[in-house]
């Protein structure tokens, strides 16, 4: 009789979550429960995560990456499905790519890599100045979608409009999180001009110039606040100065494909790196212990 009553009980909508009425989406990035999302579920006790197989998980931790504004959300789960991240070398100009939204709609386009955010000449070593550009404008309803290469690997996450955060920007944050339970971003502490973007006005096409070395690298220079090297920074402790031209970090050449800030963020706070730079007519080297970006 009790079973019959339960079967005939009226449906109570408050006992159910309705698919399609989610207030946020996230990408699973580790099999043991780390998820990346633009949505910030605060307080965590007011929200749950529901996977595609309809399993419900409470949220036990949230960590925000200040550099990208993405949130890392953790649930107590095991054996979750995870997609491979595409490396920087696998994201190339002209490459076909697929943008997929959370309703399963797909948009085929091609990648215009290394799109620069903003038009500022002087940028910081401690923030990302580049994103992935696309050849076509995304439809308006593709916010928070995922960019895949044609191999099925994750290349980036749609941030705002057509601005796509390369997945490599989040990879180092995830590594730090798994290592220490916190996101500790590396800081060099300089402002600079990317010399690969500049063309010297006085240089004739046939002129043999000693300045050709400066077609690559970055020039440490003052920003609008008049700061070239932050006083409390790793760069200042290592003796780097305004006017120095940084050519490479750990033998990784800085050029139009390798931006200084992108290279620095491959490291973690506390890591050491060898910087090669030009000053006074000669190349010099210095070992720098990278510090943590202050929140």
PDB file of C-alpha atoms in Angstrom:
ATOM      1  CA  UNK A   1       0.000   0.000   0.000  1.00  0.00           C
ATOM      2  CA  UNK A   2       2.844   2.375   0.860  1.00  0.00           C
ATOM      3  CA  UNK A   3       4.495   1.709  -2.522  1.00  0.00           C
ATOM      4  CA  UNK A   4       1.216   2.412  -4.321  1.00  0.00           C
ATOM      5  CA  UNK A   5       0.849   5.729  -2.484  1.00  0.00           C
ATOM      6  CA  UNK A   6       4.399   6.730  -3.454  1.00  0.00           C
ATOM      7  CA  UNK A   7       3.761   5.911  -7.086  1.00  0.00           C
ATOM      8  CA  UNK A   8       0.585   8.008  -7.123  1.00  0.00           C
ATOM      9  CA  UNK A   9       2.085  10.953  -5.197  1.00  0.00           C
ATOM     10  CA  UNK A  10       1.834  14.296  -7.012  1.00  0.00           C
ATOM     11  CA  UNK A  11       4.931  15.654  -8.749  1.00  0.00           C
ATOM     12  CA  UNK A  12       6.655  18.304  -6.656  1.00  0.00           C
ATOM     13  CA  UNK A  13       8.770  20.554  -8.964  1.00  0.00           C
ATOM     14  CA  UNK A  14      10.916  21.682  -6.035  1.00  0.00           C
ATOM     15  CA  UNK A  15      12.276  18.136  -5.781  1.00  0.00           C
ATOM     16  CA  UNK A  16      13.949  18.401  -9.188  1.00  0.00           C
ATOM     17  CA  UNK A  17      16.529  20.356 -11.174  1.00  0.00           C
ATOM     18  CA  UNK A  18      15.420  21.094 -14.736  1.00  0.00           C
ATOM     19  CA  UNK A  19      17.962  20.582 -17.503  1.00  0.00           C
ATOM     20  CA  UNK A  20      18.348  23.670 -19.633  1.00  0.00           C
ATOM     21  CA  UNK A  21      17.852  26.025 -16.681  1.00  0.00           C
ATOM     22  CA  UNK A  22      21.458  26.005 -15.506  1.00  0.00           C
ATOM     23  CA  UNK A  23      22.828  29.350 -14.362  1.00  0.00           C
ATOM     24  CA  UNK A  24      26.435  28.540 -15.208  1.00  0.00           C
ATOM     25  CA  UNK A  25      28.605  26.108 -17.137  1.00  0.00           C
ATOM     26  CA  UNK A  26      32.047  24.700 -16.539  1.00  0.00           C
ATOM     27  CA  UNK A  27      34.769  22.669 -18.173  1.00  0.00           C
ATOM     28  CA  UNK A  28      36.104  19.603 -16.337  1.00  0.00           C
ATOM     29  CA  UNK A  29      39.909  19.849 -16.330  1.00  0.00           C
ATOM     30  CA  UNK A  30      40.942  17.055 -13.925  1.00  0.00           C
ATOM     31  CA  UNK A  31      39.463  13.615 -13.388  1.00  0.00           C
ATOM     32  CA  UNK A  32      39.281  14.235  -9.638  1.00  0.00           C
ATOM     33  CA  UNK A  33      36.886  17.165  -9.788  1.00  0.00           C
ATOM     34  CA  UNK A  34      38.448  20.485 -10.833  1.00  0.00           C
ATOM     35  CA  UNK A  35      36.252  22.546 -13.146  1.00  0.00           C
ATOM     36  CA  UNK A  36      36.932  25.915 -14.849  1.00  0.00           C
ATOM     37  CA  UNK A  37      34.043  28.350 -15.183  1.00  0.00           C
ATOM     38  CA  UNK A  38      33.343  32.056 -15.629  1.00  0.00           C
ATOM     39  CA  UNK A  39      30.467  31.659 -13.166  1.00  0.00           C
ATOM     40  CA  UNK A  40      31.309  32.227  -9.494  1.00  0.00           C
ATOM     41  CA  UNK A  41      29.001  30.154  -7.267  1.00  0.00           C
ATOM     42  CA  UNK A  42      29.060  32.098  -3.999  1.00  0.00           C
ATOM     43  CA  UNK A  43      28.294  30.975  -1.407  1.00  0.00           C
ATOM     44  CA  UNK A  44      29.126  27.420  -2.555  1.00  0.00           C
ATOM     45  CA  UNK A  45      26.487  25.924  -0.264  1.00  0.00           C
ATOM     46  CA  UNK A  46      23.772  27.506  -2.456  1.00  0.00           C
ATOM     47  CA  UNK A  47      24.891  25.654  -5.588  1.00  0.00           C
ATOM     48  CA  UNK A  48      25.574  22.174  -6.895  1.00  0.00           C
ATOM     49  CA  UNK A  49      27.314  20.814  -9.976  1.00  0.00           C
ATOM     50  CA  UNK A  50      25.351  18.442 -12.203  1.00  0.00           C
ATOM     51  CA  UNK A  51      27.302  16.427 -14.754  1.00  0.00           C
ATOM     52  CA  UNK A  52      25.905  15.326 -18.101  1.00  0.00           C
ATOM     53  CA  UNK A  53      25.140  11.898 -16.665  1.00  0.00           C
ATOM     54  CA  UNK A  54      22.824  13.619 -14.113  1.00  0.00           C
ATOM     55  CA  UNK A  55      25.028  13.052 -11.078  1.00  0.00           C
ATOM     56  CA  UNK A  56      24.817  15.800  -8.456  1.00  0.00           C
ATOM     57  CA  UNK A  57      27.872  17.044  -6.545  1.00  0.00           C
ATOM     58  CA  UNK A  58      28.203  19.677  -3.816  1.00  0.00           C
ATOM     59  CA  UNK A  59      30.949  22.275  -4.314  1.00  0.00           C
ATOM     60  CA  UNK A  60      33.730  22.049  -1.728  1.00  0.00           C
ATOM     61  CA  UNK A  61      36.188  24.709  -2.968  1.00  0.00           C
ATOM     62  CA  UNK A  62      36.396  27.769  -5.228  1.00  0.00           C
ATOM     63  CA  UNK A  63      39.637  29.502  -6.245  1.00  0.00           C
ATOM     64  CA  UNK A  64      39.627  32.531  -8.555  1.00  0.00           C
ATOM     65  CA  UNK A  65      42.478  33.149 -10.963  1.00  0.00           C
ATOM     66  CA  UNK A  66      42.897  36.933 -10.744  1.00  0.00           C
ATOM     67  CA  UNK A  67      44.887  37.084 -13.968  1.00  0.00           C
ATOM     68  CA  UNK A  68      42.145  35.652 -16.201  1.00  0.00           C
ATOM     69  CA  UNK A  69      39.039  36.041 -13.958  1.00  0.00           C
ATOM     70  CA  UNK A  70      38.167  32.372 -14.459  1.00  0.00           C
ATOM     71  CA  UNK A  71      37.111  30.370 -11.406  1.00  0.00           C
ATOM     72  CA  UNK A  72      38.402  26.934 -10.462  1.00  0.00           C
ATOM     73  CA  UNK A  73      35.608  24.979  -8.789  1.00  0.00           C
ATOM     74  CA  UNK A  74      36.163  21.651  -7.050  1.00  0.00           C
ATOM     75  CA  UNK A  75      33.751  18.792  -6.423  1.00  0.00           C
ATOM     76  CA  UNK A  76      34.421  15.481  -4.664  1.00  0.00           C
ATOM     77  CA  UNK A  77      34.419  13.230  -7.720  1.00  0.00           C
ATOM     78  CA  UNK A  78      36.551  10.566  -9.339  1.00  0.00           C
ATOM     79  CA  UNK A  79      37.109   9.347 -12.895  1.00  0.00           C
ATOM     80  CA  UNK A  80      35.550  12.339 -14.604  1.00  0.00           C
ATOM     81  CA  UNK A  81      36.114  12.610 -18.384  1.00  0.00           C
ATOM     82  CA  UNK A  82      38.854  15.079 -19.337  1.00  0.00           C
ATOM     83  CA  UNK A  83      39.868  16.494 -22.714  1.00  0.00           C
ATOM     84  CA  UNK A  84      43.504  17.083 -23.666  1.00  0.00           C
ATOM     85  CA  UNK A  85      44.769  20.678 -23.735  1.00  0.00           C
ATOM     86  CA  UNK A  86      46.308  21.859 -27.002  1.00  0.00           C
ATOM     87  CA  UNK A  87      49.835  23.246 -26.607  1.00  0.00           C
ATOM     88  CA  UNK A  88      50.804  26.674 -27.932  1.00  0.00           C
ATOM     89  CA  UNK A  89      52.697  25.039 -30.782  1.00  0.00           C
ATOM     90  CA  UNK A  90      49.458  23.315 -31.850  1.00  0.00           C
ATOM     91  CA  UNK A  91      47.519  26.582 -32.203  1.00  0.00           C
ATOM     92  CA  UNK A  92      48.524  28.105 -35.530  1.00  0.00           C
ATOM     93  CA  UNK A  93      47.341  30.906 -37.785  1.00  0.00           C
ATOM     94  CA  UNK A  94      44.922  29.721 -40.442  1.00  0.00           C
ATOM     95  CA  UNK A  95      44.176  26.451 -38.664  1.00  0.00           C
ATOM     96  CA  UNK A  96      40.549  25.319 -38.819  1.00  0.00           C
ATOM     97  CA  UNK A  97      38.862  25.172 -35.424  1.00  0.00           C
ATOM     98  CA  UNK A  98      35.484  24.418 -33.917  1.00  0.00           C
ATOM     99  CA  UNK A  99      33.689  26.498 -31.300  1.00  0.00           C
ATOM    100  CA  UNK A 100      31.122  24.447 -29.360  1.00  0.00           C
ATOM    101  CA  UNK A 101      28.558  25.924 -26.983  1.00  0.00           C
ATOM    102  CA  UNK A 102      26.907  24.241 -24.006  1.00  0.00           C
ATOM    103  CA  UNK A 103      23.829  23.271 -26.012  1.00  0.00           C
ATOM    104  CA  UNK A 104      25.945  21.299 -28.454  1.00  0.00           C
ATOM    105  CA  UNK A 105      25.856  23.836 -31.284  1.00  0.00           C
ATOM    106  CA  UNK A 106      29.061  24.081 -33.299  1.00  0.00           C
ATOM    107  CA  UNK A 107      30.609  26.943 -35.257  1.00  0.00           C
ATOM    108  CA  UNK A 108      33.395  26.214 -37.763  1.00  0.00           C
ATOM    109  CA  UNK A 109      36.000  28.942 -38.196  1.00  0.00           C
ATOM    110  CA  UNK A 110      39.761  29.383 -38.401  1.00  0.00           C
ATOM    111  CA  UNK A 111      42.308  30.690 -35.920  1.00  0.00           C
ATOM    112  CA  UNK A 112      44.015  34.048 -36.125  1.00  0.00           C
ATOM    113  CA  UNK A 113      46.569  33.479 -33.381  1.00  0.00           C
ATOM    114  CA  UNK A 114      48.208  36.049 -31.110  1.00  0.00           C
ATOM    115  CA  UNK A 115      45.529  38.717 -31.310  1.00  0.00           C
ATOM    116  CA  UNK A 116      46.635  41.626 -29.111  1.00  0.00           C
ATOM    117  CA  UNK A 117      44.291  42.956 -26.449  1.00  0.00           C
ATOM    118  CA  UNK A 118      44.090  46.731 -26.523  1.00  0.00           C
ATOM    119  CA  UNK A 119      46.289  49.200 -28.385  1.00  0.00           C
ATOM    120  CA  UNK A 120      48.716  50.162 -25.623  1.00  0.00           C
ATOM    121  CA  UNK A 121      52.347  50.285 -26.697  1.00  0.00           C
ATOM    122  CA  UNK A 122      53.704  49.654 -23.180  1.00  0.00           C
ATOM    123  CA  UNK A 123      52.411  46.498 -21.511  1.00  0.00           C
ATOM    124  CA  UNK A 124      53.146  44.561 -18.325  1.00  0.00           C
ATOM    125  CA  UNK A 125      55.121  41.354 -17.919  1.00  0.00           C
ATOM    126  CA  UNK A 126      52.598  40.333 -15.263  1.00  0.00           C
ATOM    127  CA  UNK A 127      49.414  40.255 -17.338  1.00  0.00           C
ATOM    128  CA  UNK A 128      48.335  38.574 -20.549  1.00  0.00           C
ATOM    129  CA  UNK A 129      48.273  40.936 -23.518  1.00  0.00           C
ATOM    130  CA  UNK A 130      47.309  38.380 -26.160  1.00  0.00           C
ATOM    131  CA  UNK A 131      44.313  36.201 -26.907  1.00  0.00           C
ATOM    132  CA  UNK A 132      43.282  33.853 -29.708  1.00  0.00           C
ATOM    133  CA  UNK A 133      41.578  35.633 -32.576  1.00  0.00           C
ATOM    134  CA  UNK A 134      39.102  34.032 -34.960  1.00  0.00           C
ATOM    135  CA  UNK A 135      38.581  34.721 -38.656  1.00  0.00           C
ATOM    136  CA  UNK A 136      34.815  34.990 -38.149  1.00  0.00           C
ATOM    137  CA  UNK A 137      32.666  36.790 -35.592  1.00  0.00           C
ATOM    138  CA  UNK A 138      31.059  34.414 -33.118  1.00  0.00           C
ATOM    139  CA  UNK A 139      27.258  34.329 -32.858  1.00  0.00           C
ATOM    140  CA  UNK A 140      25.963  36.233 -29.816  1.00  0.00           C
ATOM    141  CA  UNK A 141      24.774  33.057 -28.071  1.00  0.00           C
ATOM    142  CA  UNK A 142      28.241  31.459 -28.007  1.00  0.00           C
ATOM    143  CA  UNK A 143      29.339  33.070 -24.758  1.00  0.00           C
ATOM    144  CA  UNK A 144      31.391  30.791 -22.474  1.00  0.00           C
ATOM    145  CA  UNK A 145      31.834  28.307 -25.329  1.00  0.00           C
ATOM    146  CA  UNK A 146      34.918  26.134 -25.912  1.00  0.00           C
ATOM    147  CA  UNK A 147      37.369  26.344 -28.805  1.00  0.00           C
ATOM    148  CA  UNK A 148      38.634  22.989 -30.106  1.00  0.00           C
ATOM    149  CA  UNK A 149      41.241  22.248 -32.728  1.00  0.00           C
ATOM    150  CA  UNK A 150      40.260  19.670 -35.314  1.00  0.00           C
ATOM    151  CA  UNK A 151      42.090  17.005 -33.327  1.00  0.00           C
ATOM    152  CA  UNK A 152      39.486  17.453 -30.597  1.00  0.00           C
ATOM    153  CA  UNK A 153      41.872  19.100 -28.120  1.00  0.00           C
ATOM    154  CA  UNK A 154      40.852  22.202 -26.161  1.00  0.00           C
ATOM    155  CA  UNK A 155      42.558  25.313 -27.539  1.00  0.00           C
ATOM    156  CA  UNK A 156      40.768  28.034 -25.578  1.00  0.00           C
ATOM    157  CA  UNK A 157      37.714  29.293 -23.719  1.00  0.00           C
ATOM    158  CA  UNK A 158      35.513  32.133 -24.901  1.00  0.00           C
ATOM    159  CA  UNK A 159      35.949  34.960 -22.412  1.00  0.00           C
ATOM    160  CA  UNK A 160      34.070  38.039 -23.615  1.00  0.00           C
ATOM    161  CA  UNK A 161      32.577  38.435 -27.074  1.00  0.00           C
ATOM    162  CA  UNK A 162      35.181  37.274 -29.564  1.00  0.00           C
ATOM    163  CA  UNK A 163      37.978  37.326 -26.981  1.00  0.00           C
ATOM    164  CA  UNK A 164      39.237  33.783 -26.447  1.00  0.00           C
ATOM    165  CA  UNK A 165      41.534  32.885 -23.576  1.00  0.00           C
ATOM    166  CA  UNK A 166      44.175  30.389 -24.725  1.00  0.00           C
ATOM    167  CA  UNK A 167      43.966  27.287 -22.586  1.00  0.00           C
ATOM    168  CA  UNK A 168      47.697  27.680 -21.909  1.00  0.00           C
ATOM    169  CA  UNK A 169      46.843  30.788 -19.840  1.00  0.00           C
ATOM    170  CA  UNK A 170      44.952  28.532 -17.445  1.00  0.00           C
ATOM    171  CA  UNK A 171      47.288  25.545 -17.557  1.00  0.00           C
ATOM    172  CA  UNK A 172      49.926  27.139 -15.314  1.00  0.00           C
ATOM    173  CA  UNK A 173      47.233  28.259 -12.858  1.00  0.00           C
ATOM    174  CA  UNK A 174      45.945  24.690 -12.679  1.00  0.00           C
ATOM    175  CA  UNK A 175      49.457  23.336 -12.128  1.00  0.00           C
ATOM    176  CA  UNK A 176      49.959  25.748  -9.243  1.00  0.00           C
ATOM    177  CA  UNK A 177      46.592  24.826  -7.780  1.00  0.00           C
ATOM    178  CA  UNK A 178      47.341  21.099  -7.864  1.00  0.00           C
ATOM    179  CA  UNK A 179      50.784  21.656  -6.380  1.00  0.00           C
ATOM    180  CA  UNK A 180      49.968  24.008  -3.507  1.00  0.00           C
ATOM    181  CA  UNK A 181      46.182  24.302  -3.275  1.00  0.00           C
ATOM    182  CA  UNK A 182      46.506  27.944  -4.367  1.00  0.00           C
ATOM    183  CA  UNK A 183      47.055  29.857  -7.590  1.00  0.00           C
ATOM    184  CA  UNK A 184      50.448  31.545  -7.313  1.00  0.00           C
ATOM    185  CA  UNK A 185      51.216  33.358 -10.543  1.00  0.00           C
ATOM    186  CA  UNK A 186      54.805  34.264 -11.406  1.00  0.00           C
ATOM    187  CA  UNK A 187      55.797  37.942 -11.483  1.00  0.00           C
ATOM    188  CA  UNK A 188      58.829  39.559 -13.139  1.00  0.00           C
ATOM    189  CA  UNK A 189      57.705  43.142 -12.582  1.00  0.00           C
ATOM    190  CA  UNK A 190      58.624  45.127 -15.700  1.00  0.00           C
ATOM    191  CA  UNK A 191      56.748  47.190 -18.276  1.00  0.00           C
ATOM    192  CA  UNK A 192      57.894  46.904 -21.854  1.00  0.00           C
ATOM    193  CA  UNK A 193      57.403  47.610 -25.553  1.00  0.00           C
ATOM    194  CA  UNK A 194      57.338  44.610 -27.897  1.00  0.00           C
ATOM    195  CA  UNK A 195      60.000  45.458 -30.510  1.00  0.00           C
ATOM    196  CA  UNK A 196      58.583  42.976 -33.031  1.00  0.00           C
ATOM    197  CA  UNK A 197      55.632  45.379 -33.400  1.00  0.00           C
ATOM    198  CA  UNK A 198      57.776  48.420 -34.146  1.00  0.00           C
ATOM    199  CA  UNK A 199      59.275  49.613 -37.420  1.00  0.00           C
ATOM    200  CA  UNK A 200      62.041  52.200 -37.209  1.00  0.00           C
ATOM    201  CA  UNK A 201      61.045  55.272 -39.225  1.00  0.00           C
ATOM    202  CA  UNK A 202      64.587  56.188 -40.271  1.00  0.00           C
ATOM    203  CA  UNK A 203      65.506  52.741 -41.581  1.00  0.00           C
ATOM    204  CA  UNK A 204      65.620  52.424 -45.384  1.00  0.00           C
ATOM    205  CA  UNK A 205      64.801  49.011 -46.911  1.00  0.00           C
ATOM    206  CA  UNK A 206      68.406  48.493 -48.055  1.00  0.00           C
ATOM    207  CA  UNK A 207      70.074  49.956 -44.997  1.00  0.00           C
ATOM    208  CA  UNK A 208      72.408  47.637 -43.122  1.00  0.00           C
ATOM    209  CA  UNK A 209      71.740  48.635 -39.559  1.00  0.00           C
ATOM    210  CA  UNK A 210      73.209  47.516 -36.251  1.00  0.00           C
ATOM    211  CA  UNK A 211      69.699  47.951 -34.873  1.00  0.00           C
ATOM    212  CA  UNK A 212      68.542  44.689 -36.511  1.00  0.00           C
ATOM    213  CA  UNK A 213      69.099  42.926 -33.197  1.00  0.00           C
ATOM    214  CA  UNK A 214      66.198  44.994 -31.893  1.00  0.00           C
ATOM    215  CA  UNK A 215      63.677  43.567 -34.329  1.00  0.00           C
ATOM    216  CA  UNK A 216      63.115  40.965 -31.625  1.00  0.00           C
ATOM    217  CA  UNK A 217      62.943  41.171 -27.861  1.00  0.00           C
ATOM    218  CA  UNK A 218      61.279  43.726 -25.608  1.00  0.00           C
ATOM    219  CA  UNK A 219      62.450  47.135 -24.438  1.00  0.00           C
ATOM    220  CA  UNK A 220      61.923  47.869 -20.730  1.00  0.00           C
ATOM    221  CA  UNK A 221      60.116  51.215 -20.738  1.00  0.00           C
ATOM    222  CA  UNK A 222      57.923  53.424 -18.578  1.00  0.00           C
ATOM    223  CA  UNK A 223      54.161  52.978 -18.631  1.00  0.00           C
ATOM    224  CA  UNK A 224      51.640  55.826 -18.332  1.00  0.00           C
ATOM    225  CA  UNK A 225      52.288  55.882 -14.583  1.00  0.00           C
ATOM    226  CA  UNK A 226      55.989  56.453 -15.220  1.00  0.00           C
ATOM    227  CA  UNK A 227      57.093  53.011 -14.020  1.00  0.00           C
ATOM    228  CA  UNK A 228      59.508  50.809 -15.981  1.00  0.00           C
ATOM    229  CA  UNK A 229      60.650  48.393 -13.253  1.00  0.00           C
ATOM    230  CA  UNK A 230      58.546  47.834 -10.132  1.00  0.00           C
ATOM    231  CA  UNK A 231      60.634  48.561  -7.032  1.00  0.00           C
ATOM    232  CA  UNK A 232      59.694  45.433  -5.087  1.00  0.00           C
ATOM    233  CA  UNK A 233      59.927  43.144  -8.122  1.00  0.00           C
ATOM    234  CA  UNK A 234      62.140  40.235  -9.099  1.00  0.00           C
ATOM    235  CA  UNK A 235      63.440  42.297 -12.020  1.00  0.00           C
ATOM    236  CA  UNK A 236      64.537  45.116  -9.730  1.00  0.00           C
ATOM    237  CA  UNK A 237      66.337  42.701  -7.394  1.00  0.00           C
ATOM    238  CA  UNK A 238      68.139  41.225 -10.397  1.00  0.00           C
ATOM    239  CA  UNK A 239      69.305  44.667 -11.519  1.00  0.00           C
ATOM    240  CA  UNK A 240      67.246  45.031 -14.704  1.00  0.00           C
ATOM    241  CA  UNK A 241      66.731  48.675 -15.703  1.00  0.00           C
ATOM    242  CA  UNK A 242      64.773  50.922 -18.015  1.00  0.00           C
ATOM    243  CA  UNK A 243      66.325  50.760 -21.481  1.00  0.00           C
ATOM    244  CA  UNK A 244      67.446  47.134 -21.194  1.00  0.00           C
ATOM    245  CA  UNK A 245      66.278  44.924 -24.046  1.00  0.00           C
ATOM    246  CA  UNK A 246      65.246  41.447 -22.903  1.00  0.00           C
ATOM    247  CA  UNK A 247      66.064  38.952 -25.651  1.00  0.00           C
ATOM    248  CA  UNK A 248      65.244  35.565 -24.148  1.00  0.00           C
ATOM    249  CA  UNK A 249      64.191  33.700 -21.015  1.00  0.00           C
ATOM    250  CA  UNK A 250      65.804  30.297 -20.412  1.00  0.00           C
ATOM    251  CA  UNK A 251      66.950  30.393 -24.054  1.00  0.00           C
ATOM    252  CA  UNK A 252      63.362  30.886 -25.279  1.00  0.00           C
ATOM    253  CA  UNK A 253      63.653  33.726 -27.771  1.00  0.00           C
ATOM    254  CA  UNK A 254      61.188  36.597 -27.376  1.00  0.00           C
ATOM    255  CA  UNK A 255      59.641  37.402 -30.757  1.00  0.00           C
ATOM    256  CA  UNK A 256      56.278  37.918 -32.425  1.00  0.00           C
ATOM    257  CA  UNK A 257      55.291  34.344 -31.537  1.00  0.00           C
ATOM    258  CA  UNK A 258      56.703  34.317 -27.983  1.00  0.00           C
ATOM    259  CA  UNK A 259      55.619  37.262 -25.855  1.00  0.00           C
ATOM    260  CA  UNK A 260      57.486  37.962 -22.607  1.00  0.00           C
ATOM    261  CA  UNK A 261      54.384  37.730 -20.411  1.00  0.00           C
ATOM    262  CA  UNK A 262      53.407  34.418 -22.023  1.00  0.00           C
ATOM    263  CA  UNK A 263      56.848  32.981 -21.289  1.00  0.00           C
ATOM    264  CA  UNK A 264      56.889  34.237 -17.680  1.00  0.00           C
ATOM    265  CA  UNK A 265      53.547  32.575 -17.001  1.00  0.00           C
ATOM    266  CA  UNK A 266      54.996  29.181 -17.916  1.00  0.00           C
ATOM    267  CA  UNK A 267      56.809  29.428 -14.581  1.00  0.00           C
ATOM    268  CA  UNK A 268      55.483  29.415 -11.048  1.00  0.00           C
ATOM    269  CA  UNK A 269      56.167  31.842  -8.231  1.00  0.00           C
ATOM    270  CA  UNK A 270      59.551  31.021  -6.706  1.00  0.00           C
ATOM    271  CA  UNK A 271      60.947  29.471  -9.893  1.00  0.00           C
ATOM    272  CA  UNK A 272      64.281  30.704 -11.210  1.00  0.00           C
ATOM    273  CA  UNK A 273      64.872  31.766 -14.804  1.00  0.00           C
ATOM    274  CA  UNK A 274      67.905  32.998 -16.741  1.00  0.00           C
ATOM    275  CA  UNK A 275      67.225  36.232 -18.619  1.00  0.00           C
ATOM    276  CA  UNK A 276      69.429  37.295 -21.528  1.00  0.00           C
ATOM    277  CA  UNK A 277      69.337  41.033 -22.201  1.00  0.00           C
ATOM    278  CA  UNK A 278      71.195  43.751 -24.091  1.00  0.00           C
ATOM    279  CA  UNK A 279      72.726  46.753 -22.340  1.00  0.00           C
ATOM    280  CA  UNK A 280      75.495  49.127 -23.327  1.00  0.00           C
ATOM    281  CA  UNK A 281      76.354  47.369 -26.559  1.00  0.00           C
ATOM    282  CA  UNK A 282      76.647  43.827 -25.226  1.00  0.00           C
ATOM    283  CA  UNK A 283      74.559  40.842 -24.210  1.00  0.00           C
ATOM    284  CA  UNK A 284      74.323  40.047 -20.529  1.00  0.00           C
ATOM    285  CA  UNK A 285      72.715  37.287 -18.463  1.00  0.00           C
ATOM    286  CA  UNK A 286      71.133  37.304 -15.039  1.00  0.00           C
ATOM    287  CA  UNK A 287      69.300  34.687 -12.993  1.00  0.00           C
ATOM    288  CA  UNK A 288      65.985  35.918 -11.660  1.00  0.00           C
ATOM    289  CA  UNK A 289      63.882  34.340  -8.914  1.00  0.00           C
ATOM    290  CA  UNK A 290      60.311  35.072  -9.924  1.00  0.00           C
ATOM    291  CA  UNK A 291      57.982  36.378  -7.245  1.00  0.00           C
ATOM    292  CA  UNK A 292      54.249  36.017  -6.784  1.00  0.00           C
ATOM    293  CA  UNK A 293      51.831  38.444  -8.368  1.00  0.00           C
ATOM    294  CA  UNK A 294      50.167  40.431  -5.609  1.00  0.00           C
ATOM    295  CA  UNK A 295      46.366  40.139  -5.595  1.00  0.00           C
TER     296      UNK A 295
END
